[in-house]
Coordinates of C-alpha atoms and ligand atoms in Angstrom, one line a residue:
X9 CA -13.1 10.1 -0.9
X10 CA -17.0 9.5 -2.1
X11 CA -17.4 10.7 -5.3
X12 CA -13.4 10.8 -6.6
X13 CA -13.8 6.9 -7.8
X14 CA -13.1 6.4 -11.3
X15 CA -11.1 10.4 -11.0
X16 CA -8.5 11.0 -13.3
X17 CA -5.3 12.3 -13.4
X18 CA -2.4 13.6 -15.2
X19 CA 0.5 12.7 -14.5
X20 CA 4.1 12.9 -16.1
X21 CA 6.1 9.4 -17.1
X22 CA 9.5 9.9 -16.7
X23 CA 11.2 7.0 -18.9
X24 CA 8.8 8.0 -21.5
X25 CA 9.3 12.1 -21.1
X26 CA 5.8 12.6 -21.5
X27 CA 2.5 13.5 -19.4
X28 CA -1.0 11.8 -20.0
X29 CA -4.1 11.5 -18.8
X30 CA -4.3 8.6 -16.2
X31 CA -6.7 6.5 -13.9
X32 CA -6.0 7.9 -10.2
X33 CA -5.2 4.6 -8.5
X34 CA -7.9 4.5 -5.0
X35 CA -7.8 1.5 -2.7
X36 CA -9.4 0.2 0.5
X37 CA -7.1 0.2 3.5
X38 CA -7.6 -3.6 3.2
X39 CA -6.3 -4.0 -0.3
X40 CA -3.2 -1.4 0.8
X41 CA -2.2 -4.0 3.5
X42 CA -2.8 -6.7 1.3
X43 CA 0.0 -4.9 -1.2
X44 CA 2.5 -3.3 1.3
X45 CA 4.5 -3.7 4.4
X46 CA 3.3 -3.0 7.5
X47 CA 6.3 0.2 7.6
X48 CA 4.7 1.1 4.1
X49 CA 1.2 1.0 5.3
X50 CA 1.9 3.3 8.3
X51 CA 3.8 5.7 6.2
X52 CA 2.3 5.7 3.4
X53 CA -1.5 5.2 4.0
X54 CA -1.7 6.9 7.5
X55 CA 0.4 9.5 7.2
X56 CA 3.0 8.5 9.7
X57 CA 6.8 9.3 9.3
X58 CA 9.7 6.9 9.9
X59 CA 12.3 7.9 12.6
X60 CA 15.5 9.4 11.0
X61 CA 18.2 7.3 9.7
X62 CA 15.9 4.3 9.7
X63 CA 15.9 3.3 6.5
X64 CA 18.4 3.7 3.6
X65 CA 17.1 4.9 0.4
X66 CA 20.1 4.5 -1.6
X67 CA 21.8 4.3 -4.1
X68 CA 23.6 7.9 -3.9
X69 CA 24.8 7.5 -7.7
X70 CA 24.3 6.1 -11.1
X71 CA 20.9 6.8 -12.2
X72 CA 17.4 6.3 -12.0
X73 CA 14.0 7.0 -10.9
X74 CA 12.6 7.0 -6.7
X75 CA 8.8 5.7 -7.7
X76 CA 5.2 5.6 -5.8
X77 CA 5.8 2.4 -2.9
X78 CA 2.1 2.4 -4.1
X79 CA 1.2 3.0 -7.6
X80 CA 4.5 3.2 -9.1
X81 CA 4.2 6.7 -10.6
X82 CA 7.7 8.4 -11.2
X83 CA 7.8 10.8 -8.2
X84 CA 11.7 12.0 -8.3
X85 CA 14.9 11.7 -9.9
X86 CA 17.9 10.3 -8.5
X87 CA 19.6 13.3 -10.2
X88 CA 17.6 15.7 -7.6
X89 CA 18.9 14.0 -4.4
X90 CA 20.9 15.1 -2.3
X91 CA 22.4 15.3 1.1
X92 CA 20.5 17.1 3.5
X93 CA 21.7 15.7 7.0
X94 CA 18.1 15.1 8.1
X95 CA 18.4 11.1 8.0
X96 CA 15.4 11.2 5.4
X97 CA 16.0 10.9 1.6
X98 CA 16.0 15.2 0.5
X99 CA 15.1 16.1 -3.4
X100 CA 15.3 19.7 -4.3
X101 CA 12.4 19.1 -7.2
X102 CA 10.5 16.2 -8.4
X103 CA 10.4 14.6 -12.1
X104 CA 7.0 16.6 -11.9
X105 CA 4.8 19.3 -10.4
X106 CA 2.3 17.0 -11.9
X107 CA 3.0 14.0 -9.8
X108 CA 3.0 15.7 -6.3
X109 CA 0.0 17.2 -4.8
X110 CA 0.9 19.5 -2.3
X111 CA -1.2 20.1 1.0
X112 CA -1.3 22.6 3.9
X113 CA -0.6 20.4 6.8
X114 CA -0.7 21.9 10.6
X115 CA -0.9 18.9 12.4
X116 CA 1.8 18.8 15.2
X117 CA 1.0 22.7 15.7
X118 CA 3.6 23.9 12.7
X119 CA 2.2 24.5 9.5
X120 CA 4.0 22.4 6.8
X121 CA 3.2 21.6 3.4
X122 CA 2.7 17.9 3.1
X123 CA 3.3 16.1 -0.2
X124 CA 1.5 13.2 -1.9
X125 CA 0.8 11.2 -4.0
X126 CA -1.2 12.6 -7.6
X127 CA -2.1 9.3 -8.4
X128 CA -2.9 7.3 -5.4
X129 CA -2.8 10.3 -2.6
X130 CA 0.4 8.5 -0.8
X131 CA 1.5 10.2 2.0
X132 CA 5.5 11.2 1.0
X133 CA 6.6 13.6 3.4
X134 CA 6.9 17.5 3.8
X135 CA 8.3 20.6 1.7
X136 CA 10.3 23.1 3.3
X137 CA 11.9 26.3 1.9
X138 CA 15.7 25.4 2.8
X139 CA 16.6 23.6 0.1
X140 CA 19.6 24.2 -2.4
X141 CA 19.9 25.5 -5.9
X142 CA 18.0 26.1 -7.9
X143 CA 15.1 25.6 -6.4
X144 CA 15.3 26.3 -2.7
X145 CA 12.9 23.4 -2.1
X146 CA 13.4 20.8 0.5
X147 CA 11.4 17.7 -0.4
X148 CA 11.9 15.6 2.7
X149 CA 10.4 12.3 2.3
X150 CA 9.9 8.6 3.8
X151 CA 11.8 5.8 2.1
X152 CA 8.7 3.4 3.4
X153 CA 6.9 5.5 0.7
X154 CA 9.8 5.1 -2.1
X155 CA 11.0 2.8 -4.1
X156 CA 14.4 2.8 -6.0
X157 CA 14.3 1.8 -9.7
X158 CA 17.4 2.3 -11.8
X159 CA 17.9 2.6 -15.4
Ligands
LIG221 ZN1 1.1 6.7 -5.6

């Protein structure tokens, strides 16, 4: 990451409905544990995934915003859930293309695209083409790396 320090950002606030130019959020691995769980950390930080069904990532209704366990940027609404049958939380698009950087990824010998983090570079989860209207997208993603904020 030399040389990113001090990067910016633009990223899309979705209480406010409006995208600005923001700090990117960059933290030793030291100050990460200091600041998550150890499930978070894994996730989150080292790229791992959480087994199916492990956690619960609910509510299913009412409304709000899934946010950055991290940095707290808006990454997806609770409007774009919805039930894939995978045991992780599925969104067919997030509150922006602007929050989600999107990466080849062919660890494990399958190439996926990997999502993170814009702002802090958060491992979220993967992308896959089988998702529903109207996008088609599959955004399949850890609740370790999630948090639930309604309103
Ligand atoms: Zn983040």
């Amino acid at each position: 990451m030399a040389g990113r320090k001090g990067g910016k950002v633009r990223i899309y606030f979705a209480r406010a409905g409006t995208s600005a130019e923001t700090g990117k959020v960059e933290k030793t691995d030291a100050e990460w544990k200091k600041i998550l769980s150890p499930e978070q950390y894994r996730v989150a930080r080292k790229g791992g995934t959480e087994r199916a069904f492990s956690a619960h990532c609910e509510p299913t209704t009412g409304h709000g915003f899934y946010e950055c366990a991290c940095c707290g940027t808006d990454l997806f609404s609770l409007k774009a859930k919805f039930e894939s049958g995978t045991g992780w939380p599925s969104f067919f698009e997030p509150v922006s293309e602007l929050n989600i950087t999107l990466k080849p990824d062919k660890s494990g010998g399958k190439a996926r695209t990997e999502a993170l983090c814009a702002r802090c570079g958060a491992h979220l989860g993967h992308v896959f083409d089988d998702g529903p209207p109207p996008t088609g997208k599959r955004y399949c993603m850890n609740c370790a790396s999630l948090v639930f904020k309604p309103g």
